[in-house]
PDB file of C-alpha atoms and ligand atoms in Angstrom:
ATOM      1  CA  MET Z 275       0.024  -0.049   0.024  1.00 52.00           C
ATOM      2  CA  LEU Z 276       1.606   3.502  -0.963  1.00 52.00           C
ATOM      3  CA  PHE Z 277       1.451   6.231   1.508  1.00 55.00           C
ATOM      4  CA  LEU Z 278      -1.868   8.491   0.958  1.00 60.00           C
ATOM      5  CA  ASP Z 279       0.644  11.638   1.367  1.00 70.00           C
ATOM      6  CA  GLU Z 280       3.165  10.537  -1.331  1.00 88.00           C
ATOM      7  CA  LYS Z 281       3.554  12.279  -4.322  1.00 97.00           C
ATOM      8  CA  ILE Z 282       2.544   9.679  -6.989  1.00 98.00           C
ATOM      9  CA  THR Z 283       4.994   9.494  -9.926  1.00 98.00           C
ATOM     10  CA  MET Z 284       5.056   7.519 -13.126  1.00 98.00           C
ATOM     11  CA  ARG Z 285       7.030   4.587 -11.305  1.00 97.00           C
ATOM     12  CA  LYS Z 286       4.538   4.773  -8.248  1.00 97.00           C
ATOM     13  CA  PHE Z 287       1.562   4.378 -10.783  1.00 98.00           C
ATOM     14  CA  ILE Z 288       3.074   1.486 -12.609  1.00 98.00           C
ATOM     15  CA  LYS Z 289       4.015  -0.169  -9.116  1.00 97.00           C
ATOM     16  CA  LYS Z 290       0.254  -0.269  -8.227  1.00 98.00           C
ATOM     17  CA  LYS Z 291      -0.472  -3.002 -11.317  1.00 98.00           C
ATOM     18  CA  GLU Z 292       1.912  -5.281  -9.592  1.00 97.00           C
ATOM     19  CA  LEU Z 293       0.201  -4.447  -5.946  1.00 97.00           C
ATOM     20  CA  LYS Z 294      -2.544  -4.873  -7.535  1.00 97.00           C
ATOM     21  CA  GLU Z 295      -4.454  -1.633  -6.230  1.00 98.00           C
ATOM     22  CA  LYS Z 296      -6.869  -0.313  -8.423  1.00 98.00           C
ATOM     23  CA  ILE Z 297      -5.703   3.066  -9.552  1.00 98.00           C
ATOM     24  CA  VAL Z 298      -8.291   6.034  -9.595  1.00 98.00           C
ATOM     25  CA  MET Z 299      -8.069   8.766 -12.112  1.00 98.00           C
ATOM     26  CA  ILE Z 300     -10.367  11.804 -12.802  1.00 98.00           C
ATOM     27  CA  THR Z 301     -10.232  14.271 -15.098  1.00 98.00           C
ATOM     28  CA  ALA Z 302     -10.142  18.332 -13.868  1.00 98.00           C
ATOM     29  CA  TYR Z 303      -9.332  21.431 -15.469  1.00 98.00           C
ATOM     30  CA  ASP Z 304      -8.641  24.086 -13.125  1.00 98.00           C
ATOM     31  CA  THR Z 305      -6.951  24.899  -9.427  1.00 98.00           C
ATOM     32  CA  PRO Z 306     -10.388  24.630  -6.997  1.00 98.00           C
ATOM     33  CA  PHE Z 307     -11.487  21.078  -8.730  1.00 98.00           C
ATOM     34  CA  ALA Z 308      -7.807  20.030  -8.743  1.00 98.00           C
ATOM     35  CA  ARG Z 309      -7.593  20.490  -5.291  1.00 98.00           C
ATOM     36  CA  ILE Z 310     -11.066  19.016  -4.241  1.00 98.00           C
ATOM     37  CA  ALA Z 311     -10.192  15.665  -6.432  1.00 98.00           C
ATOM     38  CA  ASP Z 312      -6.698  15.644  -5.079  1.00 98.00           C
ATOM     39  CA  LYS Z 313      -8.144  15.958  -1.344  1.00 98.00           C
ATOM     40  CA  ALA Z 314     -10.382  13.024  -2.354  1.00 98.00           C
ATOM     41  CA  GLY Z 315      -7.386  10.966  -2.850  1.00 98.00           C
ATOM     42  CA  VAL Z 316      -7.089  10.257  -6.695  1.00 98.00           C
ATOM     43  CA  ASP Z 317      -4.417   8.931  -7.940  1.00 98.00           C
ATOM     44  CA  SER Z 318      -3.924  10.797 -11.021  1.00 98.00           C
ATOM     45  CA  ILE Z 319      -5.753  13.919 -12.160  1.00 99.00           C
ATOM     46  CA  LEU Z 320      -5.879  14.159 -16.248  1.00 99.00           C
ATOM     47  CA  VAL Z 321      -6.439  17.198 -17.765  1.00 99.00           C
ATOM     48  CA  GLY Z 322      -8.402  16.095 -20.434  1.00 98.00           C
ATOM     49  CA  ASP Z 323      -9.303  17.537 -23.811  1.00 98.00           C
ATOM     50  CA  SER Z 324     -12.906  16.654 -22.735  1.00 98.00           C
ATOM     51  CA  LEU Z 325     -12.553  20.448 -21.304  1.00 98.00           C
ATOM     52  CA  ALA Z 326     -13.765  21.353 -25.082  1.00 98.00           C
ATOM     53  CA  MET Z 327     -17.091  19.845 -24.467  1.00 97.00           C
ATOM     54  CA  VAL Z 328     -17.841  20.119 -20.487  1.00 98.00           C
ATOM     55  CA  VAL Z 329     -16.026  23.255 -19.871  1.00 98.00           C
ATOM     56  CA  LEU Z 330     -15.945  25.348 -23.157  1.00 98.00           C
ATOM     57  CA  GLY Z 331     -19.435  24.290 -24.253  1.00 97.00           C
ATOM     58  CA  MET Z 332     -17.824  22.945 -27.665  1.00 97.00           C
ATOM     59  CA  GLU Z 333     -19.359  20.181 -29.698  1.00 95.00           C
ATOM     60  CA  ASN Z 334     -16.514  17.917 -30.030  1.00 96.00           C
ATOM     61  CA  THR Z 335     -12.283  18.063 -28.985  1.00 97.00           C
ATOM     62  CA  ILE Z 336     -11.302  18.912 -32.398  1.00 97.00           C
ATOM     63  CA  ASN Z 337     -10.855  22.871 -31.974  1.00 97.00           C
ATOM     64  CA  VAL Z 338      -9.640  22.745 -28.743  1.00 98.00           C
ATOM     65  CA  SER Z 339      -6.193  24.658 -28.763  1.00 98.00           C
ATOM     66  CA  LEU Z 340      -2.696  23.417 -27.274  1.00 98.00           C
ATOM     67  CA  ARG Z 341      -2.767  26.905 -25.915  1.00 98.00           C
ATOM     68  CA  THR Z 342      -5.813  26.245 -24.012  1.00 98.00           C
ATOM     69  CA  MET Z 343      -4.709  22.872 -22.791  1.00 98.00           C
ATOM     70  CA  ILE Z 344      -1.654  24.344 -21.431  1.00 98.00           C
ATOM     71  CA  ASP Z 345      -3.305  27.006 -19.915  1.00 98.00           C
ATOM     72  CA  HIS Z 346      -5.827  24.627 -17.703  1.00 98.00           C
ATOM     73  CA  VAL Z 347      -2.488  22.186 -16.956  1.00 99.00           C
ATOM     74  CA  LYS Z 348      -0.905  25.279 -15.642  1.00 99.00           C
ATOM     75  CA  ALA Z 349      -4.289  25.963 -13.265  1.00 99.00           C
ATOM     76  CA  VAL Z 350      -4.232  22.400 -12.251  1.00 99.00           C
ATOM     77  CA  ALA Z 351      -0.555  22.159 -11.746  1.00 98.00           C
ATOM     78  CA  ARG Z 352      -1.392  25.419  -9.159  1.00 98.00           C
ATOM     79  CA  ALA Z 353      -2.913  23.355  -6.825  1.00 98.00           C
ATOM     80  CA  LYS Z 354       0.141  20.875  -6.442  1.00 98.00           C
ATOM     81  CA  PRO Z 355      -1.546  17.923  -6.396  1.00 98.00           C
ATOM     82  CA  ARG Z 356      -0.244  14.819  -4.925  1.00 98.00           C
ATOM     83  CA  ALA Z 357      -1.993  12.896  -7.829  1.00 98.00           C
ATOM     84  CA  LEU Z 358       0.241  12.737 -10.975  1.00 98.00           C
ATOM     85  CA  ILE Z 359      -0.691  15.523 -13.557  1.00 98.00           C
ATOM     86  CA  VAL Z 360      -1.435  14.123 -16.987  1.00 99.00           C
ATOM     87  CA  GLY Z 361      -1.897  16.418 -20.058  1.00 98.00           C
ATOM     88  CA  ASP Z 362      -4.115  15.454 -23.125  1.00 98.00           C
ATOM     89  CA  MET Z 363      -2.274  16.379 -26.365  1.00 98.00           C
ATOM     90  CA  PRO Z 364      -5.131  17.796 -28.352  1.00 98.00           C
ATOM     91  CA  PHE Z 365      -6.017  17.176 -31.970  1.00 98.00           C
ATOM     92  CA  MET Z 366      -3.209  17.766 -34.836  1.00 98.00           C
ATOM     93  CA  SER Z 367      -0.712  18.585 -31.582  1.00 98.00           C
ATOM     94  CA  TYR Z 368       1.350  15.228 -32.547  1.00 98.00           C
ATOM     95  CA  GLU Z 369      -0.135  13.417 -35.483  1.00 97.00           C
ATOM     96  CA  VAL Z 370       2.172  15.054 -38.135  1.00 98.00           C
ATOM     97  CA  SER Z 371       5.688  14.229 -36.725  1.00 98.00           C
ATOM     98  CA  SER Z 372       8.012  13.382 -34.178  1.00 98.00           C
ATOM     99  CA  LYS Z 373       9.335  16.929 -34.161  1.00 98.00           C
ATOM    100  CA  GLN Z 374       6.030  18.265 -33.642  1.00 98.00           C
ATOM    101  CA  ALA Z 375       5.155  16.051 -30.934  1.00 98.00           C
ATOM    102  CA  LEU Z 376       8.325  16.562 -29.138  1.00 98.00           C
ATOM    103  CA  LYS Z 377       7.886  20.332 -29.311  1.00 98.00           C
ATOM    104  CA  ASN Z 378       4.377  20.530 -28.201  1.00 98.00           C
ATOM    105  CA  ALA Z 379       4.753  17.686 -25.323  1.00 98.00           C
ATOM    106  CA  SER Z 380       7.660  19.755 -23.984  1.00 98.00           C
ATOM    107  CA  LEU Z 381       5.347  22.907 -23.661  1.00 98.00           C
ATOM    108  CA  MET Z 382       2.824  20.904 -22.018  1.00 98.00           C
ATOM    109  CA  ILE Z 383       5.629  19.611 -19.109  1.00 98.00           C
ATOM    110  CA  LYS Z 384       6.801  22.891 -18.891  1.00 98.00           C
ATOM    111  CA  GLY Z 385       3.868  23.971 -18.116  1.00 98.00           C
ATOM    112  CA  GLY Z 386       3.467  21.227 -14.962  1.00 98.00           C
ATOM    113  CA  ALA Z 387       2.090  18.129 -16.717  1.00 98.00           C
ATOM    114  CA  GLU Z 388       3.869  15.337 -15.675  1.00 98.00           C
ATOM    115  CA  ALA Z 389       2.827  12.968 -18.351  1.00 98.00           C
ATOM    116  CA  VAL Z 390       0.857  13.433 -21.812  1.00 99.00           C
ATOM    117  CA  LYS Z 391      -1.723  11.192 -22.913  1.00 98.00           C
ATOM    118  CA  LEU Z 392      -1.903  10.809 -26.970  1.00 98.00           C
ATOM    119  CA  GLU Z 393      -4.691   9.007 -28.984  1.00 98.00           C
ATOM    120  CA  GLY Z 394      -3.581   6.128 -31.293  1.00 98.00           C
ATOM    121  CA  GLY Z 395      -1.830   3.065 -31.607  1.00 98.00           C
ATOM    122  CA  GLU Z 396       0.408   1.805 -34.104  1.00 98.00           C
ATOM    123  CA  GLU Z 397       0.235   4.688 -36.376  1.00 97.00           C
ATOM    124  CA  ILE Z 398       1.633   7.084 -33.845  1.00 98.00           C
ATOM    125  CA  ILE Z 399       4.598   5.074 -32.410  1.00 98.00           C
ATOM    126  CA  GLU Z 400       7.402   7.181 -33.696  1.00 98.00           C
ATOM    127  CA  GLN Z 401       5.864   9.831 -31.869  1.00 98.00           C
ATOM    128  CA  VAL Z 402       5.644   7.812 -28.827  1.00 98.00           C
ATOM    129  CA  LYS Z 403       9.058   6.592 -29.257  1.00 98.00           C
ATOM    130  CA  SER Z 404      10.505  10.064 -29.580  1.00 98.00           C
ATOM    131  CA  LEU Z 405       8.714  11.493 -26.559  1.00 98.00           C
ATOM    132  CA  VAL Z 406      10.186   8.236 -24.120  1.00 98.00           C
ATOM    133  CA  ARG Z 407      13.815   9.048 -25.597  1.00 98.00           C
ATOM    134  CA  ALA Z 408      13.230  12.955 -24.593  1.00 98.00           C
ATOM    135  CA  GLY Z 409      11.730  11.569 -20.822  1.00 98.00           C
ATOM    136  CA  ILE Z 410       8.656  12.495 -21.450  1.00 98.00           C
ATOM    137  CA  PRO Z 411       6.536   9.759 -19.632  1.00 98.00           C
ATOM    138  CA  VAL Z 412       3.654   9.095 -21.916  1.00 98.00           C
ATOM    139  CA  MET Z 413       0.083   7.736 -21.591  1.00 99.00           C
ATOM    140  CA  GLY Z 414      -1.480   5.857 -24.355  1.00 98.00           C
ATOM    141  CA  HIS Z 415      -5.243   6.081 -25.176  1.00 98.00           C
ATOM    142  CA  ILE Z 416      -6.929   2.996 -27.428  1.00 98.00           C
ATOM    143  CA  GLY Z 417     -10.275   1.950 -28.278  1.00 97.00           C
ATOM    144  CA  LEU Z 418     -12.770   4.891 -28.921  1.00 96.00           C
ATOM    145  CA  THR Z 419     -10.294   7.813 -29.190  1.00 97.00           C
ATOM    146  CA  PRO Z 420     -12.522  10.720 -29.501  1.00 96.00           C
ATOM    147  CA  GLN Z 421     -10.093  13.458 -31.722  1.00 97.00           C
ATOM    148  CA  ARG Z 422     -10.807  10.333 -34.392  1.00 95.00           C
ATOM    149  CA  PHE Z 423     -14.702  10.380 -34.235  1.00 93.00           C
ATOM    150  CA  LEU Z 424     -15.278  11.613 -37.854  1.00 94.00           C
ATOM    151  CA  ARG Z 425     -13.312   8.452 -39.137  1.00 91.00           C
ATOM    152  CA  LEU Z 426     -14.608   6.345 -36.712  1.00 91.00           C
ATOM    153  CA  GLY Z 427     -17.682   6.786 -37.785  1.00 88.00           C
ATOM    154  CA  GLY Z 428     -19.213   8.755 -34.352  1.00 89.00           C
ATOM    155  CA  TYR Z 429     -18.659   8.029 -30.670  1.00 91.00           C
ATOM    156  CA  ARG Z 430     -19.116   3.701 -30.914  1.00 92.00           C
ATOM    157  CA  MET Z 431     -17.819   0.924 -29.263  1.00 94.00           C
ATOM    158  CA  ILE Z 432     -14.729   0.134 -30.771  1.00 93.00           C
ATOM    159  CA  GLY Z 433     -13.552  -3.956 -30.568  1.00 91.00           C
ATOM    160  CA  LYS Z 434     -16.762  -5.979 -31.065  1.00 94.00           C
ATOM    161  CA  LYS Z 435     -15.636  -7.015 -34.671  1.00 95.00           C
ATOM    162  CA  PRO Z 436     -12.807  -9.469 -34.851  1.00 96.00           C
ATOM    163  CA  PHE Z 437     -10.214  -7.409 -36.896  1.00 96.00           C
ATOM    164  CA  GLU Z 438     -10.968  -4.519 -34.068  1.00 96.00           C
ATOM    165  CA  GLU Z 439     -10.236  -6.372 -31.362  1.00 97.00           C
ATOM    166  CA  GLU Z 440      -6.793  -8.007 -32.979  1.00 97.00           C
ATOM    167  CA  GLN Z 441      -5.830  -4.209 -34.075  1.00 97.00           C
ATOM    168  CA  LEU Z 442      -6.670  -3.560 -30.249  1.00 98.00           C
ATOM    169  CA  LEU Z 443      -4.427  -5.763 -28.684  1.00 98.00           C
ATOM    170  CA  ARG Z 444      -1.659  -4.783 -31.737  1.00 98.00           C
ATOM    171  CA  ASP Z 445      -1.946  -1.109 -30.560  1.00 98.00           C
ATOM    172  CA  ALA Z 446      -1.593  -1.995 -26.530  1.00 98.00           C
ATOM    173  CA  GLU Z 447       1.616  -3.967 -27.399  1.00 98.00           C
ATOM    174  CA  ALA Z 448       2.884  -1.963 -29.920  1.00 98.00           C
ATOM    175  CA  LEU Z 449       2.604   1.199 -27.409  1.00 98.00           C
ATOM    176  CA  GLN Z 450       4.077  -0.928 -24.628  1.00 98.00           C
ATOM    177  CA  GLU Z 451       7.173  -1.775 -26.275  1.00 98.00           C
ATOM    178  CA  ALA Z 452       7.303   1.860 -27.451  1.00 98.00           C
ATOM    179  CA  GLY Z 453       7.528   2.932 -23.708  1.00 98.00           C
ATOM    180  CA  VAL Z 454       4.046   4.094 -22.656  1.00 98.00           C
ATOM    181  CA  PHE Z 455       3.753   3.992 -18.785  1.00 98.00           C
ATOM    182  CA  SER Z 456       0.023   2.963 -18.968  1.00 98.00           C
ATOM    183  CA  ILE Z 457      -2.722   3.243 -21.599  1.00 98.00           C
ATOM    184  CA  VAL Z 458      -7.005   4.231 -21.364  1.00 98.00           C
ATOM    185  CA  VAL Z 459      -9.083   1.941 -22.771  1.00 98.00           C
ATOM    186  CA  GLU Z 460     -12.019   3.805 -23.936  1.00 98.00           C
ATOM    187  CA  TYR Z 461     -15.639   2.361 -24.874  1.00 97.00           C
ATOM    188  CA  THR Z 462     -14.417  -1.216 -25.897  1.00 98.00           C
ATOM    189  CA  LEU Z 463     -15.947  -4.514 -24.925  1.00 97.00           C
ATOM    190  CA  SER Z 464     -15.360  -5.677 -21.377  1.00 97.00           C
ATOM    191  CA  GLU Z 465     -13.579  -9.050 -22.615  1.00 97.00           C
ATOM    192  CA  VAL Z 466     -11.427  -7.126 -24.745  1.00 98.00           C
ATOM    193  CA  ALA Z 467     -10.101  -4.694 -21.998  1.00 98.00           C
ATOM    194  CA  ARG Z 468      -9.438  -7.743 -20.129  1.00 98.00           C
ATOM    195  CA  LYS Z 469      -7.620  -9.164 -22.596  1.00 98.00           C
ATOM    196  CA  ILE Z 470      -5.305  -6.300 -23.334  1.00 98.00           C
ATOM    197  CA  THR Z 471      -5.150  -5.963 -19.370  1.00 98.00           C
ATOM    198  CA  GLU Z 472      -4.045  -9.608 -18.929  1.00 98.00           C
ATOM    199  CA  LYS Z 473      -1.239  -9.113 -21.915  1.00 98.00           C
ATOM    200  CA  LEU Z 474       0.435  -5.816 -20.488  1.00 98.00           C
ATOM    201  CA  SER Z 475       2.596  -5.348 -17.767  1.00 98.00           C
ATOM    202  CA  ILE Z 476       1.845  -1.899 -17.548  1.00 98.00           C
ATOM    203  CA  PRO Z 477      -1.821  -0.510 -16.033  1.00 98.00           C
ATOM    204  CA  THR Z 478      -4.740  -0.340 -18.003  1.00 98.00           C
ATOM    205  CA  ILE Z 479      -7.223   2.601 -17.441  1.00 98.00           C
ATOM    206  CA  CYS Z 480     -10.596   1.942 -18.290  1.00 98.00           C
ATOM    207  CA  ILE Z 481     -13.449   4.215 -19.537  1.00 98.00           C
ATOM    208  CA  GLY Z 482     -16.696   2.791 -20.302  1.00 98.00           C
ATOM    209  CA  SER Z 483     -14.592  -0.669 -20.789  1.00 98.00           C
ATOM    210  CA  GLY Z 484     -15.884  -2.377 -17.759  1.00 98.00           C
ATOM    211  CA  PRO Z 485     -14.205  -3.723 -14.512  1.00 98.00           C
ATOM    212  CA  TYR Z 486     -11.299  -5.566 -15.721  1.00 98.00           C
ATOM    213  CA  CYS Z 487      -8.676  -2.903 -16.156  1.00 98.00           C
ATOM    214  CA  ASP Z 488      -6.132  -2.002 -13.542  1.00 98.00           C
ATOM    215  CA  GLY Z 489      -8.122   1.345 -12.709  1.00 98.00           C
ATOM    216  CA  GLN Z 490     -10.741   3.500 -14.232  1.00 98.00           C
ATOM    217  CA  VAL Z 491     -10.880   7.147 -15.399  1.00 98.00           C
ATOM    218  CA  LEU Z 492     -14.246   9.264 -15.325  1.00 98.00           C
ATOM    219  CA  VAL Z 493     -14.656  13.179 -16.703  1.00 98.00           C
ATOM    220  CA  LEU Z 494     -15.473  15.200 -13.344  1.00 98.00           C
ATOM    221  CA  HIS Z 495     -17.993  16.922 -15.068  1.00 98.00           C
ATOM    222  CA  ASP Z 496     -20.127  13.799 -15.644  1.00 98.00           C
ATOM    223  CA  LEU Z 497     -19.653  12.248 -12.157  1.00 98.00           C
ATOM    224  CA  LEU Z 498     -20.672  15.604 -10.312  1.00 98.00           C
ATOM    225  CA  GLY Z 499     -23.801  16.024 -12.945  1.00 98.00           C
ATOM    226  CA  LEU Z 500     -22.763  18.980 -14.418  1.00 98.00           C
ATOM    227  CA  THR Z 501     -22.946  17.575 -17.934  1.00 97.00           C
ATOM    228  CA  GLU Z 502     -26.379  17.594 -19.630  1.00 93.00           C
ATOM    229  CA  LYS Z 503     -25.822  14.265 -22.057  1.00 92.00           C
ATOM    230  CA  PRO Z 504     -23.250  12.313 -20.243  1.00 96.00           C
ATOM    231  CA  PRO Z 505     -22.167   9.010 -21.884  1.00 96.00           C
ATOM    232  CA  SER Z 506     -24.365   5.916 -20.578  1.00 95.00           C
ATOM    233  CA  PHE Z 507     -21.085   4.482 -19.204  1.00 96.00           C
ATOM    234  CA  ALA Z 508     -20.435   7.532 -16.435  1.00 98.00           C
ATOM    235  CA  LYS Z 509     -21.898   7.365 -12.955  1.00 98.00           C
ATOM    236  CA  LYS Z 510     -23.481  10.386 -11.522  1.00 98.00           C
ATOM    237  CA  TYR Z 511     -22.407  10.703  -7.839  1.00 98.00           C
ATOM    238  CA  ALA Z 512     -23.699  13.955  -7.118  1.00 98.00           C
ATOM    239  CA  ASP Z 513     -25.870  16.888  -8.820  1.00 98.00           C
ATOM    240  CA  LEU Z 514     -23.903  19.616  -8.348  1.00 98.00           C
ATOM    241  CA  SER Z 515     -25.931  21.467 -11.043  1.00 98.00           C
ATOM    242  CA  LYS Z 516     -29.060  21.393  -8.852  1.00 98.00           C
ATOM    243  CA  ILE Z 517     -26.993  22.542  -5.829  1.00 98.00           C
ATOM    244  CA  ALA Z 518     -25.428  25.475  -8.048  1.00 98.00           C
ATOM    245  CA  GLU Z 519     -28.841  26.751  -9.061  1.00 98.00           C
ATOM    246  CA  GLU Z 520     -30.409  26.731  -5.960  1.00 98.00           C
ATOM    247  CA  ALA Z 521     -27.573  28.356  -4.184  1.00 98.00           C
ATOM    248  CA  ILE Z 522     -27.658  31.112  -7.161  1.00 98.00           C
ATOM    249  CA  SER Z 523     -31.476  31.387  -7.286  1.00 98.00           C
ATOM    250  CA  LYS Z 524     -31.153  31.988  -3.441  1.00 98.00           C
ATOM    251  CA  TYR Z 525     -28.533  34.992  -4.212  1.00 98.00           C
ATOM    252  CA  ALA Z 526     -30.544  36.235  -6.804  1.00 98.00           C
ATOM    253  CA  SER Z 527     -34.161  36.132  -4.503  1.00 98.00           C
ATOM    254  CA  GLU Z 528     -31.694  37.822  -1.529  1.00 98.00           C
ATOM    255  CA  VAL Z 529     -30.343  40.537  -3.799  1.00 98.00           C
ATOM    256  CA  ARG Z 530     -34.106  41.224  -4.914  1.00 98.00           C
ATOM    257  CA  ASN Z 531     -35.659  41.751  -1.359  1.00 98.00           C
ATOM    258  CA  GLY Z 532     -32.748  43.730   0.113  1.00 98.00           C
ATOM    259  CA  ILE Z 533     -31.672  40.364   2.428  1.00 98.00           C
ATOM    260  CA  PHE Z 534     -27.969  40.501   0.488  1.00 98.00           C
ATOM    261  CA  PRO Z 535     -25.655  42.400   1.425  1.00 97.00           C
ATOM    262  CA  GLY Z 536     -26.435  41.708   5.135  1.00 97.00           C
ATOM    263  CA  LYS Z 537     -24.731  43.776   8.019  1.00 96.00           C
ATOM    264  CA  GLU Z 538     -21.739  41.201   8.213  1.00 97.00           C
ATOM    265  CA  HIS Z 539     -21.500  41.718   4.614  1.00 96.00           C
ATOM    266  CA  TYR Z 540     -20.063  45.568   4.788  1.00 97.00           C
ATOM    267  CA  THR Z 541     -18.669  48.009   6.773  1.00 95.00           C
TER     268      THR Z 541
HETATM  269  O1  KIV Q 680     -10.359  13.686 -22.584  1.00 95.56           O
HETATM  270  C1  KIV Q 680     -10.814  13.075 -21.647  1.00 95.56           C
HETATM  271  O2  KIV Q 680     -11.105  13.351 -20.772  1.00 95.56           O
HETATM  272  C2  KIV Q 680     -10.219  11.859 -22.179  1.00 95.56           C
HETATM  273  C3  KIV Q 680     -10.696  10.684 -21.019  1.00 95.56           C
HETATM  274  C4  KIV Q 680     -11.927  10.715 -21.020  1.00 95.56           C
HETATM  275  C5  KIV Q 680     -10.132   9.429 -20.934  1.00 95.56           C
HETATM  276  O3  KIV Q 680      -9.818  11.247 -22.798  1.00 95.56           O
END
């Protein structure tokens, strides 16, 4: 058992698989929520490009810029979490070449990320190898890769067809071989996630792929009830939308009725 106040490094993250301790990862995009997630004891905070949708109100992740991702990585890093900070490389910030991936991943690291996550398998192996050679911890992401939703034909489950399952297993092994320290497995059949998890020595982190991975990740806003249409695989642990709405309408009513500010709020 790792001590709760110890900084989670990439090596400690990997060790959890060996110790058969489930890894808990959650997204966060700003300082206050990074603090809260860290106090709750998560192992890793992912500054996911899901921020495009859940924070910035975009339709998908295609248009979120590297600049924006870095600003949010910096915000999370200011919370100085014990949890490992993983920064998501946005669409087209690494696909072109190893040189492009190195330049942009190094900006994420300089901004405070302690690892970067890239979507893809065999097709991005050269980029992954270059980052690992440069000393940058890399997390893979296979299965449903939302940055490629156009090519995939939407946000659909991956791995139902035998050729998809075979490709997923090849991708996972190639990524491990290239030096990633962990792989997110998104929205695959749970059996496929199980096979990948058993095959690899590095930890797998499931989202929507069932219970067999070494850990789980959820989007913070889905878990807290802050998204209008969360995916079916997300679990809502609280309804912060309702709590926030009630608090704000109470404030509005108090202003309108001359209750706020009260004597204690001014001199
Ligand atoms: O951007 C994100 O939040 C992600 C998770 C869904 C894994 O990539």
